[in-house]
Amino acid sequence: MQAKVKVEGVDELVAKIDLLLKRWGGKKPVVTVGYNASYAIFVHENMESFHPVGQAKYLEQPYLMIRPQLTRRIIENMMRGMDLGQALYVIGLLLQRESQLLVPVDIGHIKGSAFTKL
């Protein structure tokens, strides 16, 4: 015998997500966070370089830190009235901000080339 627990509000949230997906043409919205500087990937991946400020993996590390909280944060944003795209975009901006704090500032214009797009 399985125990079942009913969580209040889940049915409404699922219905809201279904409605929002229809609004997006059945496609799930995607948020992209990245850097446009041509050498950003090289700085990001080079674990051998020393940076007096910042570090390599400046985008990957903050993502790994917030990843366990993503679903909860998206749901919280939607419960505040955002649609799914807006909720994802806000999370993308959070990731962008956190990663910009880790960009090695001794390397040209990487920090200013950051972007978040829906």
Short mmCIF file of N, CA, C and O in Angstrom, two decimals:
data_model
loop_
_atom_site.label_atom_id
_atom_site.label_comp_id
_atom_site.label_asym_id
_atom_site.label_seq_id
_atom_site.Cartn_x
_atom_site.Cartn_y
_atom_site.Cartn_z
N MET A 1 0.83 -1.18 0.00
CA MET A 1 0.00 0.00 0.00
C MET A 1 0.88 1.24 0.00
O MET A 1 1.82 1.33 0.76
N GLN A 2 0.56 2.18 -0.87
CA GLN A 2 1.32 3.41 -0.96
C GLN A 2 0.62 4.52 -0.20
O GLN A 2 -0.60 4.63 -0.22
N ALA A 3 1.41 5.32 0.48
CA ALA A 3 0.86 6.49 1.15
C ALA A 3 0.85 7.63 0.15
O ALA A 3 1.78 7.81 -0.62
N LYS A 4 -0.21 8.39 0.12
CA LYS A 4 -0.32 9.53 -0.78
C LYS A 4 -0.49 10.80 0.03
O LYS A 4 -1.19 10.81 1.03
N VAL A 5 0.14 11.82 -0.46
CA VAL A 5 0.03 13.11 0.19
C VAL A 5 -0.46 14.11 -0.86
O VAL A 5 0.05 14.15 -1.96
N LYS A 6 -1.46 14.86 -0.51
CA LYS A 6 -1.97 15.88 -1.42
C LYS A 6 -1.35 17.22 -1.02
O LYS A 6 -1.47 17.65 0.11
N VAL A 7 -0.68 17.83 -1.99
CA VAL A 7 -0.09 19.14 -1.76
C VAL A 7 -1.03 20.18 -2.36
O VAL A 7 -1.33 20.14 -3.55
N GLU A 8 -1.49 21.08 -1.52
CA GLU A 8 -2.44 22.09 -1.95
C GLU A 8 -1.81 23.01 -3.00
O GLU A 8 -0.66 23.42 -2.87
N GLY A 9 -2.56 23.31 -4.04
CA GLY A 9 -2.14 24.26 -5.05
C GLY A 9 -1.39 23.67 -6.22
O GLY A 9 -1.13 24.36 -7.21
N VAL A 10 -0.99 22.40 -6.15
CA VAL A 10 -0.22 21.79 -7.23
C VAL A 10 -1.04 21.70 -8.51
O VAL A 10 -0.55 22.01 -9.60
N ASP A 11 -2.31 21.30 -8.40
CA ASP A 11 -3.15 21.18 -9.59
C ASP A 11 -3.28 22.51 -10.31
O ASP A 11 -3.19 22.57 -11.55
N GLU A 12 -3.45 23.58 -9.55
CA GLU A 12 -3.56 24.90 -10.15
C GLU A 12 -2.25 25.31 -10.81
O GLU A 12 -2.24 25.90 -11.90
N LEU A 13 -1.13 24.99 -10.17
CA LEU A 13 0.17 25.33 -10.73
C LEU A 13 0.43 24.57 -12.03
O LEU A 13 0.89 25.14 -13.01
N VAL A 14 0.10 23.29 -12.05
CA VAL A 14 0.27 22.48 -13.26
C VAL A 14 -0.60 23.04 -14.38
O VAL A 14 -0.15 23.15 -15.53
N ALA A 15 -1.84 23.40 -14.07
CA ALA A 15 -2.72 23.98 -15.08
C ALA A 15 -2.16 25.30 -15.60
O ALA A 15 -2.21 25.58 -16.81
N LYS A 16 -1.60 26.10 -14.71
CA LYS A 16 -1.01 27.38 -15.12
C LYS A 16 0.19 27.15 -16.03
O LYS A 16 0.35 27.82 -17.04
N ILE A 17 1.02 26.18 -15.70
CA ILE A 17 2.19 25.86 -16.54
C ILE A 17 1.73 25.38 -17.91
O ILE A 17 2.28 25.79 -18.94
N ASP A 18 0.71 24.52 -17.95
CA ASP A 18 0.17 24.05 -19.23
C ASP A 18 -0.32 25.22 -20.08
O ASP A 18 -0.07 25.29 -21.28
N LEU A 19 -1.03 26.14 -19.44
CA LEU A 19 -1.54 27.31 -20.15
C LEU A 19 -0.40 28.17 -20.68
O LEU A 19 -0.43 28.63 -21.82
N LEU A 20 0.63 28.34 -19.86
CA LEU A 20 1.78 29.14 -20.28
C LEU A 20 2.53 28.49 -21.43
O LEU A 20 3.00 29.16 -22.34
N LEU A 21 2.63 27.16 -21.40
CA LEU A 21 3.30 26.47 -22.50
C LEU A 21 2.52 26.64 -23.80
O LEU A 21 3.12 26.79 -24.86
N LYS A 22 1.20 26.64 -23.71
CA LYS A 22 0.38 26.89 -24.91
C LYS A 22 0.66 28.29 -25.44
O LYS A 22 0.72 28.51 -26.64
N ARG A 23 0.81 29.24 -24.52
CA ARG A 23 1.11 30.62 -24.92
C ARG A 23 2.43 30.68 -25.67
O ARG A 23 2.61 31.50 -26.57
N TRP A 24 3.37 29.81 -25.33
CA TRP A 24 4.67 29.76 -25.99
C TRP A 24 4.62 28.83 -27.21
O TRP A 24 5.66 28.40 -27.71
N GLY A 25 3.44 28.51 -27.68
CA GLY A 25 3.30 27.67 -28.87
C GLY A 25 3.65 26.22 -28.61
O GLY A 25 4.06 25.50 -29.51
N GLY A 26 3.48 25.78 -27.37
CA GLY A 26 3.79 24.39 -27.02
C GLY A 26 5.26 24.15 -26.78
O GLY A 26 5.66 23.07 -26.38
N LYS A 27 6.07 25.16 -27.02
CA LYS A 27 7.51 25.03 -26.80
C LYS A 27 7.86 25.60 -25.43
O LYS A 27 7.31 26.60 -25.01
N LYS A 28 8.79 24.96 -24.78
CA LYS A 28 9.24 25.48 -23.51
C LYS A 28 10.18 26.65 -23.76
O LYS A 28 11.05 26.57 -24.62
N PRO A 29 9.98 27.74 -23.05
CA PRO A 29 10.91 28.86 -23.21
C PRO A 29 12.30 28.47 -22.73
O PRO A 29 12.46 27.65 -21.83
N VAL A 30 13.31 29.03 -23.35
CA VAL A 30 14.70 28.74 -23.01
C VAL A 30 15.40 30.05 -22.71
O VAL A 30 15.23 31.03 -23.44
N VAL A 31 16.17 30.07 -21.66
CA VAL A 31 16.96 31.24 -21.32
C VAL A 31 18.42 30.88 -21.53
O VAL A 31 18.88 29.82 -21.11
N THR A 32 19.13 31.78 -22.20
CA THR A 32 20.55 31.58 -22.46
C THR A 32 21.33 32.66 -21.72
O THR A 32 21.01 33.84 -21.81
N VAL A 33 22.34 32.23 -20.99
CA VAL A 33 23.24 33.15 -20.29
C VAL A 33 24.64 32.88 -20.83
O VAL A 33 25.05 31.73 -20.92
N GLY A 34 25.33 33.92 -21.20
CA GLY A 34 26.66 33.71 -21.74
C GLY A 34 27.44 34.99 -21.85
O GLY A 34 27.06 36.03 -21.31
N TYR A 35 28.54 34.90 -22.59
CA TYR A 35 29.45 36.02 -22.80
C TYR A 35 29.80 36.10 -24.27
O TYR A 35 30.09 35.09 -24.90
N ASN A 36 29.77 37.31 -24.85
CA ASN A 36 30.03 37.51 -26.26
C ASN A 36 31.50 37.75 -26.60
O ASN A 36 31.86 37.68 -27.77
N ALA A 37 32.33 38.06 -25.64
CA ALA A 37 33.74 38.32 -25.93
C ALA A 37 34.33 37.09 -26.61
O ALA A 37 34.12 35.95 -26.16
N SER A 38 35.06 37.31 -27.69
CA SER A 38 35.56 36.18 -28.49
C SER A 38 36.47 35.25 -27.71
O SER A 38 36.54 34.06 -28.01
N TYR A 39 37.12 35.72 -26.70
CA TYR A 39 38.05 34.90 -25.93
C TYR A 39 37.47 34.44 -24.58
O TYR A 39 38.16 33.80 -23.79
N ALA A 40 36.20 34.71 -24.33
CA ALA A 40 35.58 34.37 -23.05
C ALA A 40 35.66 32.87 -22.76
O ALA A 40 35.94 32.47 -21.62
N ILE A 41 35.43 32.04 -23.77
CA ILE A 41 35.47 30.60 -23.55
C ILE A 41 36.86 30.13 -23.14
O ILE A 41 37.02 29.24 -22.30
N PHE A 42 37.89 30.75 -23.71
CA PHE A 42 39.26 30.36 -23.37
C PHE A 42 39.60 30.72 -21.93
O PHE A 42 40.23 29.94 -21.23
N VAL A 43 39.18 31.89 -21.49
CA VAL A 43 39.40 32.30 -20.10
C VAL A 43 38.59 31.41 -19.17
O VAL A 43 39.07 30.97 -18.12
N HIS A 44 37.36 31.11 -19.55
CA HIS A 44 36.48 30.27 -18.73
C HIS A 44 37.07 28.89 -18.52
O HIS A 44 37.01 28.32 -17.42
N GLU A 45 37.65 28.31 -19.56
CA GLU A 45 38.11 26.92 -19.50
C GLU A 45 39.56 26.76 -19.04
O GLU A 45 39.96 25.66 -18.68
N ASN A 46 40.34 27.82 -19.02
CA ASN A 46 41.76 27.71 -18.69
C ASN A 46 41.96 27.66 -17.18
O ASN A 46 42.04 28.69 -16.52
N MET A 47 42.09 26.46 -16.67
CA MET A 47 42.26 26.27 -15.23
C MET A 47 43.71 26.52 -14.78
O MET A 47 44.00 26.53 -13.60
N GLU A 48 44.60 26.71 -15.73
CA GLU A 48 46.02 26.90 -15.41
C GLU A 48 46.37 28.36 -15.15
O GLU A 48 47.37 28.65 -14.51
N SER A 49 45.57 29.30 -15.66
CA SER A 49 45.89 30.72 -15.49
C SER A 49 45.64 31.17 -14.06
O SER A 49 44.69 30.75 -13.41
N PHE A 50 46.49 32.07 -13.62
CA PHE A 50 46.30 32.71 -12.32
C PHE A 50 45.61 34.05 -12.55
O PHE A 50 46.01 34.83 -13.40
N HIS A 51 44.59 34.31 -11.77
CA HIS A 51 43.87 35.59 -11.84
C HIS A 51 43.86 36.18 -10.43
O HIS A 51 43.31 35.57 -9.51
N PRO A 52 44.46 37.37 -10.25
CA PRO A 52 44.44 37.97 -8.91
C PRO A 52 43.02 38.25 -8.44
O PRO A 52 42.73 38.26 -7.25
N VAL A 53 42.12 38.49 -9.38
CA VAL A 53 40.71 38.69 -9.07
C VAL A 53 39.92 37.78 -10.01
O VAL A 53 40.24 37.69 -11.19
N GLY A 54 38.92 37.12 -9.52
CA GLY A 54 38.10 36.25 -10.36
C GLY A 54 38.72 34.88 -10.55
O GLY A 54 39.67 34.51 -9.85
N GLN A 55 38.17 34.12 -11.50
CA GLN A 55 38.60 32.75 -11.68
C GLN A 55 38.12 32.20 -13.01
O GLN A 55 37.26 32.78 -13.66
N ALA A 56 38.68 31.05 -13.38
CA ALA A 56 38.14 30.28 -14.50
C ALA A 56 36.81 29.68 -14.04
O ALA A 56 36.48 29.72 -12.85
N LYS A 57 36.05 29.14 -14.96
CA LYS A 57 34.73 28.54 -14.66
C LYS A 57 33.80 29.54 -13.99
O LYS A 57 32.99 29.21 -13.14
N TYR A 58 33.92 30.80 -14.39
CA TYR A 58 33.14 31.88 -13.78
C TYR A 58 31.65 31.79 -14.07
O TYR A 58 30.85 32.37 -13.35
N LEU A 59 31.24 31.05 -15.09
CA LEU A 59 29.82 30.85 -15.36
C LEU A 59 29.34 29.50 -14.81
O LEU A 59 28.25 29.39 -14.27
N GLU A 60 30.16 28.51 -14.94
CA GLU A 60 29.79 27.16 -14.51
C GLU A 60 29.62 27.06 -12.99
O GLU A 60 28.65 26.47 -12.51
N GLN A 61 30.54 27.64 -12.23
CA GLN A 61 30.47 27.51 -10.77
C GLN A 61 29.18 28.09 -10.18
O GLN A 61 28.52 27.43 -9.39
N PRO A 62 28.78 29.32 -10.55
CA PRO A 62 27.52 29.83 -9.97
C PRO A 62 26.31 29.01 -10.39
O PRO A 62 25.37 28.83 -9.62
N TYR A 63 26.34 28.49 -11.63
CA TYR A 63 25.23 27.64 -12.07
C TYR A 63 25.14 26.40 -11.17
O TYR A 63 24.04 26.05 -10.72
N LEU A 64 26.25 25.76 -10.92
CA LEU A 64 26.24 24.56 -10.08
C LEU A 64 25.76 24.88 -8.67
O LEU A 64 25.13 24.04 -8.02
N MET A 65 26.04 26.09 -8.20
CA MET A 65 25.60 26.47 -6.86
C MET A 65 24.11 26.72 -6.78
O MET A 65 23.47 26.37 -5.79
N ILE A 66 23.52 27.33 -7.82
CA ILE A 66 22.08 27.64 -7.74
C ILE A 66 21.21 26.52 -8.32
O ILE A 66 20.01 26.53 -8.12
N ARG A 67 21.81 25.57 -9.03
CA ARG A 67 21.04 24.51 -9.68
C ARG A 67 20.07 23.78 -8.75
O ARG A 67 18.91 23.58 -9.12
N PRO A 68 20.48 23.41 -7.53
CA PRO A 68 19.52 22.71 -6.66
C PRO A 68 18.29 23.54 -6.29
O PRO A 68 17.26 22.99 -5.93
N GLN A 69 18.37 24.85 -6.42
CA GLN A 69 17.28 25.74 -6.04
C GLN A 69 16.45 26.21 -7.23
O GLN A 69 15.47 26.94 -7.05
N LEU A 70 16.82 25.82 -8.44
CA LEU A 70 16.18 26.39 -9.64
C LEU A 70 14.67 26.16 -9.68
O LEU A 70 13.91 27.10 -9.91
N THR A 71 14.24 24.94 -9.50
CA THR A 71 12.81 24.64 -9.59
C THR A 71 12.03 25.45 -8.58
O THR A 71 11.01 26.06 -8.91
N ARG A 72 12.52 25.48 -7.35
CA ARG A 72 11.83 26.23 -6.30
C ARG A 72 11.76 27.71 -6.66
O ARG A 72 10.72 28.35 -6.52
N ARG A 73 12.85 28.27 -7.14
CA ARG A 73 12.86 29.69 -7.49
C ARG A 73 11.93 30.01 -8.66
O ARG A 73 11.27 31.04 -8.67
N ILE A 74 11.88 29.13 -9.64
CA ILE A 74 10.98 29.33 -10.78
C ILE A 74 9.54 29.31 -10.30
O ILE A 74 8.73 30.17 -10.66
N ILE A 75 9.20 28.34 -9.47
CA ILE A 75 7.83 28.24 -8.94
C ILE A 75 7.49 29.47 -8.11
O ILE A 75 6.40 30.03 -8.24
N GLU A 76 8.42 29.91 -7.26
CA GLU A 76 8.17 31.11 -6.45
C GLU A 76 7.91 32.33 -7.35
O GLU A 76 7.00 33.11 -7.08
N ASN A 77 8.70 32.47 -8.41
CA ASN A 77 8.49 33.60 -9.33
C ASN A 77 7.12 33.52 -10.00
O ASN A 77 6.44 34.53 -10.15
N MET A 78 6.72 32.32 -10.37
CA MET A 78 5.41 32.15 -11.01
C MET A 78 4.29 32.43 -10.02
O MET A 78 3.26 32.98 -10.39
N MET A 79 4.49 32.07 -8.78
CA MET A 79 3.46 32.34 -7.77
C MET A 79 3.35 33.83 -7.48
O MET A 79 2.34 34.29 -6.99
N ARG A 80 4.39 34.59 -7.83
CA ARG A 80 4.35 36.05 -7.69
C ARG A 80 3.69 36.71 -8.90
O ARG A 80 3.64 37.93 -8.99
N GLY A 81 3.27 35.89 -9.87
CA GLY A 81 2.54 36.42 -11.01
C GLY A 81 3.32 36.44 -12.32
O GLY A 81 2.79 36.88 -13.33
N MET A 82 4.56 35.98 -12.30
CA MET A 82 5.33 35.95 -13.55
C MET A 82 4.88 34.77 -14.40
O MET A 82 4.44 33.76 -13.86
N ASP A 83 5.00 34.91 -15.71
CA ASP A 83 4.77 33.73 -16.54
C ASP A 83 6.06 32.93 -16.58
O ASP A 83 7.09 33.34 -16.03
N LEU A 84 6.03 31.77 -17.21
CA LEU A 84 7.18 30.87 -17.19
C LEU A 84 8.41 31.54 -17.82
O LEU A 84 9.52 31.45 -17.28
N GLY A 85 8.24 32.23 -18.92
CA GLY A 85 9.36 32.92 -19.56
C GLY A 85 9.98 33.97 -18.66
O GLY A 85 11.20 34.06 -18.53
N GLN A 86 9.14 34.76 -18.02
CA GLN A 86 9.64 35.79 -17.11
C GLN A 86 10.38 35.17 -15.94
O GLN A 86 11.43 35.66 -15.53
N ALA A 87 9.82 34.09 -15.39
CA ALA A 87 10.45 33.42 -14.26
C ALA A 87 11.83 32.89 -14.64
O ALA A 87 12.79 33.02 -13.87
N LEU A 88 11.93 32.30 -15.82
CA LEU A 88 13.22 31.79 -16.28
C LEU A 88 14.20 32.94 -16.55
O LEU A 88 15.39 32.83 -16.25
N TYR A 89 13.71 34.02 -17.11
CA TYR A 89 14.56 35.17 -17.40
C TYR A 89 15.16 35.75 -16.12
O TYR A 89 16.35 36.08 -16.08
N VAL A 90 14.36 35.85 -15.08
CA VAL A 90 14.84 36.37 -13.79
C VAL A 90 15.94 35.46 -13.25
O VAL A 90 16.96 35.94 -12.74
N ILE A 91 15.77 34.15 -13.37
CA ILE A 91 16.80 33.21 -12.93
C ILE A 91 18.07 33.40 -13.77
O ILE A 91 19.19 33.37 -13.26
N GLY A 92 17.90 33.62 -15.08
CA GLY A 92 19.04 33.87 -15.94
C GLY A 92 19.80 35.12 -15.53
O GLY A 92 21.04 35.13 -15.51
N LEU A 93 19.07 36.17 -15.19
CA LEU A 93 19.72 37.40 -14.74
C LEU A 93 20.48 37.19 -13.43
O LEU A 93 21.57 37.74 -13.24
N LEU A 94 19.92 36.37 -12.55
CA LEU A 94 20.61 36.02 -11.30
C LEU A 94 21.92 35.31 -11.61
O LEU A 94 22.97 35.65 -11.05
N LEU A 95 21.87 34.33 -12.49
CA LEU A 95 23.08 33.60 -12.86
C LEU A 95 24.10 34.54 -13.51
O LEU A 95 25.29 34.48 -13.21
N GLN A 96 23.64 35.42 -14.38
CA GLN A 96 24.54 36.38 -15.02
C GLN A 96 25.24 37.23 -13.97
O GLN A 96 26.46 37.41 -14.01
N ARG A 97 24.48 37.77 -13.04
CA ARG A 97 25.05 38.64 -12.01
C ARG A 97 26.10 37.90 -11.18
O ARG A 97 27.20 38.39 -10.94
N GLU A 98 25.74 36.68 -10.76
CA GLU A 98 26.67 35.89 -9.94
C GLU A 98 27.93 35.55 -10.71
O GLU A 98 29.02 35.56 -10.16
N SER A 99 27.79 35.26 -12.01
CA SER A 99 28.98 34.91 -12.79
C SER A 99 29.86 36.14 -13.04
O SER A 99 31.09 36.03 -13.03
N GLN A 100 29.25 37.30 -13.23
CA GLN A 100 30.04 38.51 -13.46
C GLN A 100 30.92 38.84 -12.25
O GLN A 100 31.98 39.43 -12.41
N LEU A 101 30.50 38.43 -11.08
CA LEU A 101 31.32 38.66 -9.89
C LEU A 101 32.60 37.84 -9.92
O LEU A 101 33.58 38.18 -9.25
N LEU A 102 32.60 36.75 -10.69
CA LEU A 102 33.76 35.86 -10.76
C LEU A 102 34.61 36.03 -12.00
O LEU A 102 35.66 35.41 -12.13
N VAL A 103 34.17 36.87 -12.94
CA VAL A 103 34.94 37.09 -14.16
C VAL A 103 36.27 37.74 -13.79
O VAL A 103 36.29 38.71 -13.03
N PRO A 104 37.37 37.20 -14.32
CA PRO A 104 38.67 37.84 -14.05
C PRO A 104 38.70 39.25 -14.62
O PRO A 104 38.60 39.44 -15.82
N VAL A 105 38.79 40.24 -13.76
CA VAL A 105 38.75 41.63 -14.22
C VAL A 105 40.03 42.06 -14.90
O VAL A 105 40.07 43.12 -15.52
N ASP A 106 41.08 41.25 -14.80
CA ASP A 106 42.33 41.60 -15.46
C ASP A 106 42.32 41.19 -16.93
O ASP A 106 43.29 41.36 -17.65
N ILE A 107 41.21 40.66 -17.40
CA ILE A 107 41.10 40.18 -18.79
C ILE A 107 40.09 41.05 -19.54
O ILE A 107 38.89 40.81 -19.48
N GLY A 108 40.56 42.06 -20.24
CA GLY A 108 39.76 42.85 -21.17
C GLY A 108 38.32 43.13 -20.81
O GLY A 108 38.01 43.54 -19.71
N HIS A 109 37.42 42.87 -21.75
CA HIS A 109 36.02 43.29 -21.62
C HIS A 109 35.04 42.12 -21.46
O HIS A 109 33.88 42.25 -21.81
N ILE A 110 35.49 41.03 -20.92
CA ILE A 110 34.59 39.87 -20.78
C ILE A 110 33.36 40.23 -19.95
O ILE A 110 32.24 39.95 -20.35
N LYS A 111 33.58 40.83 -18.79
CA LYS A 111 32.47 41.13 -17.88
C LYS A 111 31.37 41.92 -18.58
O LYS A 111 30.18 41.61 -18.44
N GLY A 112 31.74 42.89 -19.39
CA GLY A 112 30.76 43.72 -20.09
C GLY A 112 30.08 43.02 -21.26
O GLY A 112 29.11 43.52 -21.79
N SER A 113 30.60 41.86 -21.64
CA SER A 113 29.99 41.14 -22.77
C SER A 113 28.94 40.13 -22.33
O SER A 113 28.39 39.41 -23.15
N ALA A 114 28.64 40.11 -21.02
CA ALA A 114 27.64 39.17 -20.50
C ALA A 114 26.26 39.48 -21.06
O ALA A 114 25.92 40.63 -21.32
N PHE A 115 25.48 38.43 -21.25
CA PHE A 115 24.10 38.61 -21.73
C PHE A 115 23.20 37.53 -21.17
O PHE A 115 23.63 36.45 -20.81
N THR A 116 21.93 37.86 -21.10
CA THR A 116 20.86 36.92 -20.76
C THR A 116 19.76 37.17 -21.77
O THR A 116 19.32 38.31 -21.94
N LYS A 117 19.32 36.12 -22.47
CA LYS A 117 18.24 36.31 -23.43
C LYS A 117 17.24 35.15 -23.32
O LYS A 117 17.58 34.04 -22.99
N LEU A 118 16.02 35.49 -23.60
CA LEU A 118 14.91 34.53 -23.57
C LEU A 118 14.66 34.06 -24.97
O LEU A 118 14.62 34.81 -25.92
#
